[in-house]
Short mmCIF file of C-alpha atoms and ligand atoms in Angstrom, two decimals:
data_model
loop_
_atom_site.label_atom_id
_atom_site.label_comp_id
_atom_site.label_asym_id
_atom_site.label_seq_id
_atom_site.Cartn_x
_atom_site.Cartn_y
_atom_site.Cartn_z
CA UNK U 3 104.72 77.64 98.33
CA UNK U 4 105.40 81.16 99.51
CA UNK U 5 107.40 82.89 102.20
CA UNK U 6 104.50 84.52 104.08
CA UNK U 7 104.19 82.36 107.17
CA UNK U 8 103.14 82.82 110.78
CA UNK U 9 105.87 82.76 113.38
CA UNK U 10 105.23 83.37 117.07
CA UNK U 11 101.67 84.44 116.32
CA UNK U 12 102.71 87.06 113.72
CA UNK U 13 102.60 86.99 109.91
CA UNK U 14 106.10 87.30 108.51
CA UNK U 15 107.30 88.15 105.03
CA UNK U 16 110.49 86.06 104.87
CA UNK U 17 112.30 87.20 108.06
CA UNK U 18 110.43 90.47 108.62
CA UNK U 19 107.20 90.80 110.64
CA UNK U 20 104.53 92.30 108.37
CA UNK U 21 103.36 94.49 111.28
CA UNK U 22 106.83 96.07 111.47
CA UNK U 23 106.65 97.07 107.81
CA UNK U 24 103.11 98.40 108.32
CA UNK U 25 104.36 100.54 111.21
CA UNK U 26 107.08 102.00 108.98
CA UNK U 27 105.13 102.43 105.74
CA UNK U 28 101.49 102.77 106.80
CA UNK U 29 98.65 100.62 105.43
CA UNK U 30 97.54 99.85 102.82
CA UNK U 31 100.56 98.63 100.85
CA UNK U 32 101.66 95.86 98.52
CA UNK U 33 104.34 93.58 99.89
CA UNK U 34 106.46 91.25 97.76
CA UNK U 35 108.82 88.46 98.76
CA UNK U 36 112.04 88.16 96.76
CA UNK U 37 112.55 84.51 97.75
CA UNK U 38 109.07 83.54 96.52
CA UNK U 39 109.46 85.46 93.29
CA UNK U 40 112.84 83.95 92.50
CA UNK U 41 111.67 80.46 93.47
CA UNK U 42 108.75 80.63 91.08
CA UNK U 43 110.90 81.91 88.22
CA UNK U 44 113.37 79.06 88.78
CA UNK U 45 110.58 76.48 88.79
CA UNK U 46 109.72 77.45 85.23
CA UNK U 47 113.34 77.73 84.18
CA UNK U 48 114.09 74.25 85.52
CA UNK U 49 110.90 72.79 84.04
CA UNK U 50 112.28 73.66 80.58
CA UNK U 51 115.81 72.47 81.32
CA UNK U 52 115.47 69.68 78.75
CA UNK U 53 116.22 72.11 75.90
CA UNK U 54 117.07 75.67 74.85
CA UNK U 55 114.53 78.08 76.32
CA UNK U 56 113.85 81.55 77.64
CA UNK U 57 111.30 82.35 80.34
CA UNK U 58 109.95 85.80 79.43
CA UNK U 59 108.17 87.20 82.48
CA UNK U 60 104.83 88.77 81.46
CA UNK U 61 105.53 92.05 83.19
CA UNK U 62 101.94 93.24 82.87
CA UNK U 63 101.37 91.18 86.06
CA UNK U 64 103.63 93.46 88.13
CA UNK U 65 106.13 95.79 86.57
CA UNK U 66 107.95 97.59 89.36
CA UNK U 67 111.58 98.20 88.44
CA UNK U 68 112.81 96.33 91.52
CA UNK U 69 110.81 93.24 90.55
CA UNK U 70 112.10 93.39 86.98
CA UNK U 71 115.70 93.79 88.16
CA UNK U 72 115.33 90.83 90.53
CA UNK U 73 114.09 88.64 87.70
CA UNK U 74 116.54 89.99 85.12
CA UNK U 75 119.40 89.05 87.47
CA UNK U 76 118.04 85.48 87.34
CA UNK U 77 118.30 85.52 83.55
CA UNK U 78 114.63 86.19 82.82
CA UNK U 79 113.51 87.67 79.55
CA UNK U 80 110.48 89.98 79.46
CA UNK U 81 107.18 89.86 77.62
CA UNK U 82 106.01 93.44 77.02
CA UNK U 83 102.72 94.68 75.60
CA UNK U 84 103.26 98.41 75.24
CA UNK U 85 105.91 101.04 74.57
CA UNK U 86 105.75 101.84 78.28
CA UNK U 87 106.50 98.27 79.30
CA UNK U 88 109.31 98.12 76.75
CA UNK U 89 110.81 101.28 78.28
CA UNK U 90 110.44 99.80 81.77
CA UNK U 91 112.20 96.58 80.74
CA UNK U 92 115.07 98.54 79.20
CA UNK U 93 115.30 100.82 82.24
CA UNK U 94 115.65 97.71 84.41
CA UNK U 95 118.65 96.71 82.30
CA UNK U 96 117.03 93.91 80.29
CA UNK U 97 118.83 93.59 76.94
CA UNK U 98 116.67 93.95 73.83
CA UNK U 99 117.43 90.41 72.71
CA UNK U 100 115.61 89.15 75.79
CA UNK U 101 112.44 91.19 75.21
CA UNK U 102 109.47 89.86 73.23
CA UNK U 103 106.75 92.31 72.20
CA UNK U 104 103.17 90.99 72.40
CA UNK U 105 99.85 92.83 72.21
CA UNK U 106 97.06 93.33 69.67
CA UNK U 107 97.63 96.97 68.83
CA UNK U 108 101.30 97.87 68.55
CA UNK U 109 101.59 101.32 67.02
CA UNK U 110 104.15 102.40 64.43
CA UNK U 111 105.89 104.50 67.09
CA UNK U 112 106.11 101.56 69.50
CA UNK U 113 107.46 99.30 66.77
CA UNK U 114 110.10 101.87 65.79
CA UNK U 115 111.21 102.38 69.40
CA UNK U 116 111.60 98.62 69.90
CA UNK U 117 113.58 98.22 66.68
CA UNK U 118 115.84 101.09 67.71
CA UNK U 119 116.36 99.77 71.23
CA UNK U 120 116.66 96.10 70.20
CA UNK U 121 114.02 93.40 70.28
CA UNK U 122 114.05 89.62 70.33
CA UNK U 123 110.82 89.35 68.33
CA UNK U 124 107.43 90.88 67.71
CA UNK U 125 104.52 88.52 68.24
CA UNK U 126 102.31 89.70 65.39
CA UNK U 127 98.59 89.64 66.03
CA UNK U 128 97.07 90.60 62.67
CA UNK U 129 97.84 91.18 59.02
CA UNK U 130 97.51 94.99 59.24
CA UNK U 131 99.99 94.98 62.12
CA UNK U 132 102.37 92.75 60.16
CA UNK U 133 102.29 95.23 57.26
CA UNK U 134 103.06 98.17 59.56
CA UNK U 135 106.02 96.30 61.07
CA UNK U 136 107.22 95.58 57.54
CA UNK U 137 106.94 99.25 56.56
CA UNK U 138 108.65 100.59 59.68
CA UNK U 139 111.49 98.07 59.54
CA UNK U 140 112.05 98.55 55.80
CA UNK U 141 112.20 102.32 56.24
CA UNK U 142 114.85 101.78 58.91
CA UNK U 143 116.71 99.34 56.66
CA UNK U 144 116.45 96.46 59.14
CA UNK U 145 114.68 93.10 59.35
CA UNK U 146 112.20 92.78 62.20
CA UNK U 147 112.18 89.31 63.77
CA UNK U 148 108.57 88.11 63.99
CA UNK U 149 106.37 85.25 65.02
CA UNK U 150 102.68 85.16 64.18
CA UNK U 151 100.36 84.67 67.12
CA UNK U 152 97.95 81.99 66.05
CA UNK U 153 94.53 81.58 67.58
CA UNK U 154 94.04 77.84 68.00
CA UNK U 155 90.30 78.02 68.83
CA UNK U 156 90.73 76.23 72.15
CA UNK U 157 88.55 76.73 75.22
CA UNK U 158 90.92 77.64 78.05
CA UNK U 159 88.20 76.92 80.66
CA UNK U 160 88.91 80.10 82.57
CA UNK U 161 87.02 83.34 83.35
CA UNK U 162 85.52 84.76 80.13
CA UNK U 163 87.32 88.09 80.59
CA UNK U 164 90.74 86.43 80.51
CA UNK U 165 90.22 83.68 77.92
CA UNK U 166 91.99 84.56 74.67
CA UNK U 167 92.23 81.41 72.57
CA UNK U 168 88.70 81.06 71.16
CA UNK U 169 87.99 82.14 67.61
CA UNK U 170 85.59 84.83 68.85
CA UNK U 171 88.38 86.54 70.86
CA UNK U 172 90.25 89.50 69.40
CA UNK U 173 93.63 87.79 69.63
CA UNK U 174 95.87 86.34 66.96
CA UNK U 175 95.38 84.96 63.48
CA UNK U 176 92.97 82.01 63.02
CA UNK U 177 95.17 78.93 62.88
CA UNK U 178 93.36 77.74 59.77
CA UNK U 179 94.62 80.84 57.91
CA UNK U 180 98.14 80.74 59.32
CA UNK U 181 99.89 79.24 56.26
CA UNK U 182 98.46 81.94 54.01
CA UNK U 183 99.58 84.73 56.38
CA UNK U 184 103.03 83.19 56.80
CA UNK U 185 103.31 83.17 53.00
CA UNK U 186 102.60 86.91 52.95
CA UNK U 187 105.13 87.43 55.78
CA UNK U 188 107.80 85.72 53.66
CA UNK U 189 107.03 88.03 50.73
CA UNK U 190 107.04 91.30 52.67
CA UNK U 191 110.28 93.29 53.02
CA UNK U 192 111.75 94.02 56.44
CA UNK U 193 110.42 90.88 58.14
CA UNK U 194 112.27 87.81 59.31
CA UNK U 195 110.00 84.95 60.40
CA UNK U 196 111.52 83.17 63.40
CA UNK U 197 108.67 81.13 64.83
CA UNK U 198 105.12 80.75 66.06
CA UNK U 199 103.39 82.29 69.08
CA UNK U 200 100.29 81.18 70.96
CA UNK U 201 98.62 82.26 74.22
CA UNK U 202 95.20 80.94 75.12
CA UNK U 203 94.32 82.66 78.36
CA UNK U 204 95.16 83.28 81.97
CA UNK U 205 94.54 81.45 85.27
CA UNK U 206 94.28 78.06 83.57
CA UNK U 207 93.86 75.36 86.16
CA UNK U 208 94.04 72.34 83.83
CA UNK U 209 96.65 71.19 81.35
CA UNK U 210 94.27 69.89 78.67
CA UNK U 211 93.70 73.24 76.92
CA UNK U 212 97.47 73.79 76.73
CA UNK U 213 97.86 70.28 75.36
CA UNK U 214 95.29 70.91 72.63
CA UNK U 215 96.84 74.25 71.68
CA UNK U 216 100.45 73.04 71.67
CA UNK U 217 99.54 69.96 69.64
CA UNK U 218 98.05 72.25 67.01
CA UNK U 219 101.19 74.41 67.10
CA UNK U 220 103.34 71.30 66.55
CA UNK U 221 101.30 70.36 63.49
CA UNK U 222 101.52 73.90 62.18
CA UNK U 223 105.30 73.90 62.66
CA UNK U 224 105.63 70.85 60.43
CA UNK U 225 103.30 72.37 57.82
CA UNK U 226 105.14 75.69 57.77
CA UNK U 227 108.51 73.97 57.49
CA UNK U 228 107.16 71.99 54.54
CA UNK U 229 106.16 75.34 53.02
CA UNK U 230 109.79 76.45 53.34
CA UNK U 231 109.65 78.66 56.46
CA UNK U 232 112.38 78.51 59.05
CA UNK U 233 110.64 77.92 62.39
CA UNK U 234 113.26 77.97 65.12
CA UNK U 235 111.31 79.36 68.08
CA UNK U 236 107.99 78.55 69.68
CA UNK U 237 106.53 81.12 72.07
CA UNK U 238 103.92 79.20 74.04
CA UNK U 239 102.51 82.14 76.02
CA UNK U 240 101.67 82.24 79.72
CA UNK U 241 98.57 81.39 81.65
CA UNK U 242 99.35 78.69 84.18
CA UNK U 243 97.06 79.33 87.14
CA UNK U 244 97.74 79.61 90.86
CA UNK U 245 95.76 78.41 93.88
CA UNK U 246 93.77 81.40 95.15
CA UNK U 247 91.61 79.45 97.59
CA UNK U 248 94.09 77.27 99.37
CA UNK U 249 91.66 74.65 100.54
CA UNK U 250 90.33 73.26 97.28
CA UNK U 251 92.45 74.30 94.30
CA UNK U 252 95.52 72.48 93.09
CA UNK U 253 96.49 73.75 89.63
CA UNK U 254 99.17 71.84 87.74
CA UNK U 255 102.77 72.54 88.69
CA UNK U 256 105.37 74.12 86.41
CA UNK U 257 107.15 70.74 86.24
CA UNK U 258 104.01 69.10 84.81
CA UNK U 259 103.65 72.01 82.42
CA UNK U 260 107.29 71.70 81.31
CA UNK U 261 106.83 67.98 80.72
CA UNK U 262 103.70 68.68 78.69
CA UNK U 263 105.65 71.12 76.51
CA UNK U 264 108.39 68.57 75.99
CA UNK U 265 105.82 65.92 75.06
CA UNK U 266 103.91 68.09 72.59
CA UNK U 267 106.60 70.18 70.88
CA UNK U 268 109.93 68.92 72.24
CA UNK U 269 110.67 66.80 69.15
CA UNK U 270 110.70 69.86 66.87
CA UNK U 271 114.10 71.11 68.02
CA UNK U 272 112.84 74.66 68.54
CA UNK U 273 113.93 77.09 71.21
CA UNK U 274 111.01 77.36 73.65
CA UNK U 275 109.79 80.67 75.05
CA UNK U 276 107.07 80.97 77.66
CA UNK U 277 105.44 84.11 79.08
CA UNK U 278 104.24 83.39 82.61
CA UNK U 279 103.19 86.34 84.75
CA UNK U 280 100.73 85.33 87.44
CA UNK U 281 102.50 82.20 88.61
CA UNK U 282 105.78 84.06 89.08
CA UNK U 283 104.51 87.05 91.06
CA UNK U 284 100.95 86.16 92.19
CA UNK U 285 101.69 84.32 95.39
CA UNK U 286 104.81 86.40 95.94
CA UNK U 287 102.68 89.43 96.85
CA UNK U 288 100.28 90.48 99.60
CA UNK U 289 98.08 93.51 99.90
CA UNK U 290 98.25 94.56 103.54
CA UNK U 291 95.35 96.62 104.80
CA UNK U 292 94.06 98.03 108.06
CA UNK U 293 90.57 97.59 109.45
CA UNK U 294 88.96 101.03 109.79
CA UNK U 295 85.64 99.96 111.27
CA UNK U 296 83.68 96.88 112.18
CA UNK U 297 80.11 97.83 111.32
CA UNK U 298 77.12 95.86 112.48
CA UNK U 299 74.49 96.12 109.73
CA UNK U 300 71.03 94.64 109.13
CA UNK U 301 71.59 90.93 109.42
CA UNK U 302 75.24 91.16 108.44
CA UNK U 303 78.50 92.58 109.69
CA UNK U 304 80.95 94.55 107.60
CA UNK U 305 84.69 94.86 107.87
CA UNK U 306 85.51 98.24 106.39
CA UNK U 307 89.12 98.26 105.26
CA UNK U 308 91.47 101.05 104.25
CA UNK U 309 92.12 99.22 100.95
CA UNK U 310 89.48 99.45 98.26
CA UNK U 311 88.59 98.37 94.74
CA UNK U 312 90.91 101.01 93.31
CA UNK U 313 93.83 99.25 95.02
CA UNK U 314 92.83 95.68 94.10
CA UNK U 315 90.22 95.53 91.35
CA UNK U 316 90.20 91.74 90.81
CA UNK U 317 87.23 90.87 93.06
CA UNK U 318 85.07 93.61 91.49
CA UNK U 319 86.20 92.86 87.94
CA UNK U 320 86.47 89.08 87.80
CA UNK U 321 84.62 87.99 90.96
CA UNK U 322 88.06 86.86 92.05
CA UNK U 323 88.60 85.18 95.39
CA UNK U 324 91.52 86.27 97.56
CA UNK U 325 92.22 84.72 100.93
CA UNK U 326 92.17 87.41 103.62
CA UNK U 327 94.08 86.57 106.77
CA UNK U 328 94.77 88.46 109.98
CA UNK U 329 98.36 89.68 110.38
CA UNK U 330 98.19 88.72 114.07
CA UNK U 331 97.52 85.00 113.99
CA UNK U 332 94.11 83.92 115.29
CA UNK U 333 94.19 81.98 118.56
CA UNK U 334 93.86 78.23 118.01
CA UNK U 335 90.17 77.31 117.95
CA UNK U 336 89.09 80.97 117.66
CA UNK U 337 85.45 81.29 116.69
CA UNK U 338 84.87 82.32 113.07
CA UNK U 339 82.08 84.74 112.06
CA UNK U 340 80.90 85.84 108.62
CA UNK U 341 81.74 89.35 107.39
CA UNK U 342 81.24 91.26 104.20
CA UNK U 343 84.72 92.66 103.62
CA UNK U 344 84.56 96.01 101.84
CA UNK U 345 86.53 99.14 101.07
CA UNK U 346 85.59 102.79 101.60
CA UNK U 347 84.84 103.61 97.93
CA UNK U 348 81.32 104.81 97.19
CA UNK U 349 80.14 101.82 95.14
CA UNK U 350 78.59 98.54 96.13
CA UNK U 351 81.07 96.91 93.77
CA UNK U 352 83.75 97.85 96.28
CA UNK U 353 83.31 94.47 97.96
CA UNK U 354 86.22 92.08 98.41
CA UNK U 355 84.28 89.18 99.90
CA UNK U 356 80.77 88.35 101.10
CA UNK U 357 80.03 86.31 104.19
CA UNK U 358 83.71 85.52 104.61
CA UNK U 359 84.45 83.60 107.81
CA UNK U 360 86.99 85.49 109.87
CA UNK U 361 88.37 85.13 113.38
CA UNK U 362 87.62 88.01 115.78
CA UNK U 363 88.83 91.29 114.18
CA UNK U 364 88.80 94.80 115.62
CA UNK U 365 89.30 98.30 114.27
CA UNK U 366 93.01 99.00 113.95
CA UNK U 367 93.92 95.37 113.16
CA UNK U 368 95.82 94.50 110.01
CA UNK U 369 94.74 91.92 107.45
CA UNK U 370 96.55 90.59 104.41
CA UNK U 371 95.12 89.65 101.02
CA UNK U 372 97.04 86.67 99.75
CA UNK U 373 97.94 86.03 96.11
CA UNK U 374 97.73 89.74 95.35
CA UNK U 375 101.11 90.10 93.64
CA UNK U 376 99.81 89.60 90.10
CA UNK U 377 97.46 92.13 88.50
CA UNK U 378 97.22 93.97 91.82
CA UNK U 379 99.37 97.11 91.98
CA UNK U 380 99.50 97.40 88.18
CA UNK U 381 95.72 97.60 87.87
CA UNK U 382 95.33 100.12 90.70
CA UNK U 383 93.96 103.59 90.10
CA UNK U 384 93.51 106.77 92.08
CA UNK U 385 89.71 106.63 91.95
CA UNK U 386 88.19 108.68 94.79
CA UNK U 387 91.58 110.47 94.89
CA UNK U 388 93.00 107.64 96.90
CA UNK U 389 96.77 107.69 96.39
CA UNK U 390 98.29 104.61 94.70
CA UNK U 391 99.40 102.38 97.52
CA UNK U 392 103.13 101.93 98.06
CA UNK U 393 104.99 98.79 97.05
CA UNK U 394 107.50 97.18 99.40
CA UNK U 395 110.01 94.42 98.63
CA UNK U 396 111.37 92.07 101.27
CA UNK U 397 114.70 90.29 100.92
CA UNK U 398 115.58 88.06 103.86
CA UNK U 399 115.61 90.31 106.91
CA UNK U 400 115.60 93.54 104.87
CA UNK U 401 112.78 95.48 103.32
CA UNK U 402 112.63 98.52 101.07
CA UNK U 403 109.89 100.74 99.70
CA UNK U 404 110.10 100.24 95.94
CA UNK U 405 107.35 102.74 95.10
CA UNK U 406 106.40 105.39 97.62
CA UNK U 407 102.88 106.54 98.28
CA UNK U 408 102.26 109.85 96.48
CA UNK U 409 101.15 112.77 98.63
CA UNK U 410 97.89 114.55 97.95
CA UNK U 411 99.97 117.43 96.53
CA UNK U 412 101.76 115.06 94.16
CA UNK U 413 98.38 113.98 92.85
CA UNK U 414 96.85 117.45 92.65
CA UNK U 415 99.93 118.97 91.02
CA UNK U 416 99.77 116.51 88.15
CA UNK U 417 96.75 118.45 86.91
CA UNK U 418 97.45 121.60 84.95
CA UNK U 419 95.19 124.64 84.87
CA UNK U 420 94.37 126.21 81.47
CA UNK U 421 95.30 129.87 81.19
CA UNK U 422 91.66 131.02 81.06
CA UNK U 423 91.03 129.86 84.64
N1 LLP Z 527 101.22 86.48 77.42
C1 LLP Z 527 100.18 87.17 76.91
C2 LLP Z 527 100.15 87.45 75.48
C3 LLP Z 527 99.14 87.60 77.76
O1 LLP Z 527 98.11 88.26 77.24
C4 LLP Z 527 99.20 87.30 79.14
C5 LLP Z 527 98.14 87.75 80.05
C6 LLP Z 527 100.30 86.59 79.63
C7 LLP Z 527 101.29 86.19 78.74
C8 LLP Z 527 100.46 86.25 81.07
O2 LLP Z 527 99.48 85.41 81.56
P1 LLP Z 527 99.59 84.83 83.05
O3 LLP Z 527 100.75 83.88 83.07
O4 LLP Z 527 99.84 85.98 83.95
O5 LLP Z 527 98.31 84.18 83.28
N2 LLP Z 527 94.07 91.03 84.83
C9 LLP Z 527 93.67 89.64 84.77
C10 LLP Z 527 94.64 88.80 83.96
C11 LLP Z 527 94.85 89.29 82.55
C12 LLP Z 527 95.83 88.46 81.76
C13 LLP Z 527 96.15 89.11 80.46
N3 LLP Z 527 97.13 88.43 79.67
C14 LLP Z 527 93.51 89.10 86.19
O6 LLP Z 527 93.69 89.85 87.14
O7 LLP Z 527 93.18 87.93 86.37
#
């Protein structure tokens, strides 16, 4: 459920007409709903109510400071994957003991910065990385709290580019070798083993792969405890999917997911951490765009929008489907016609949808991409020197620009000219 609904023939974000925001900010822009964001966070938090837990928002999905502050005020932890994300989490006021550090290639400098600023745990992805954490922490005279990310060799049944839990993927330590690597962790100075981490992929629309992975983690917990390790935390990753096409998709709900976690690992008495990103922010965000032209081509019609692949790369990169709806509600029974919906960038890949059935649309109209909150603004670029689109946050009947659109001068002045020119 989200808070982008039609009222009186107009799309609203909570209590604000989207068209009013467009008039103030100019299209295209990302638009987030506080109520939706908070609701989704609470769904996870409540789904784990049966025991000690921390929901660490995977901020790679959308990392604007205003979004982080909203979630931090709800008690969220953060899952970060770079020194930059760590700095963002700290800048939003998230205490170090609520930040977990994931990612396959943490550098010595990133590790040091996190140890200096405070960190809940590093989720270690390889033996070389574990040794660097050991060296950095020992040199600082501290113990780095770690989990090892195990790769359970489970098929997440999602898009190949976002599946991470198969043995051929670059992520984690093969679960079959975990006991050996934990033994080395216990021997190395500067490390304190606190638990196990697993993450098998993103946009999972079934619970079975989670069940398989978490069952393996439960078995590993028992084995590691028998080996003498203290396993007090299980980080079970993120990945629960959202309905992108409203008509036919019904992914499992956070409550079902929480019950599955309780069933598979609840008996172990561990503190549970999860790292959801998409389900928290995905349906809490729209990309609002204007129609520049309606072009009648050879055997097909094109809607040429002012948003492009640089603003929302998901359709080009993952063949992702986003619902695209008119901001002014279509008249009941309006005739639908097929359009190829495209942006102005000079590549055929700049196509959001092919043959998409739309009600009558004219140049100057506004449309909204639904479910664009996750991996939308954060994956945007300035390709074709198109300024990064602004981000706007709605809260009840208020809205605020939370990242302004840069001017052309802002963009140009980021370049520096060598003295020989
Ligand atoms: N934890 C780890 C270690 C991850 O790698 C990810 C996502 C998450 C948590 C959060 O997963 P989520 O709950 O958001 O599914 N750009 C792609 C998605 C990439 C996901 C990468 N890792 C897309 O637009 O679909």
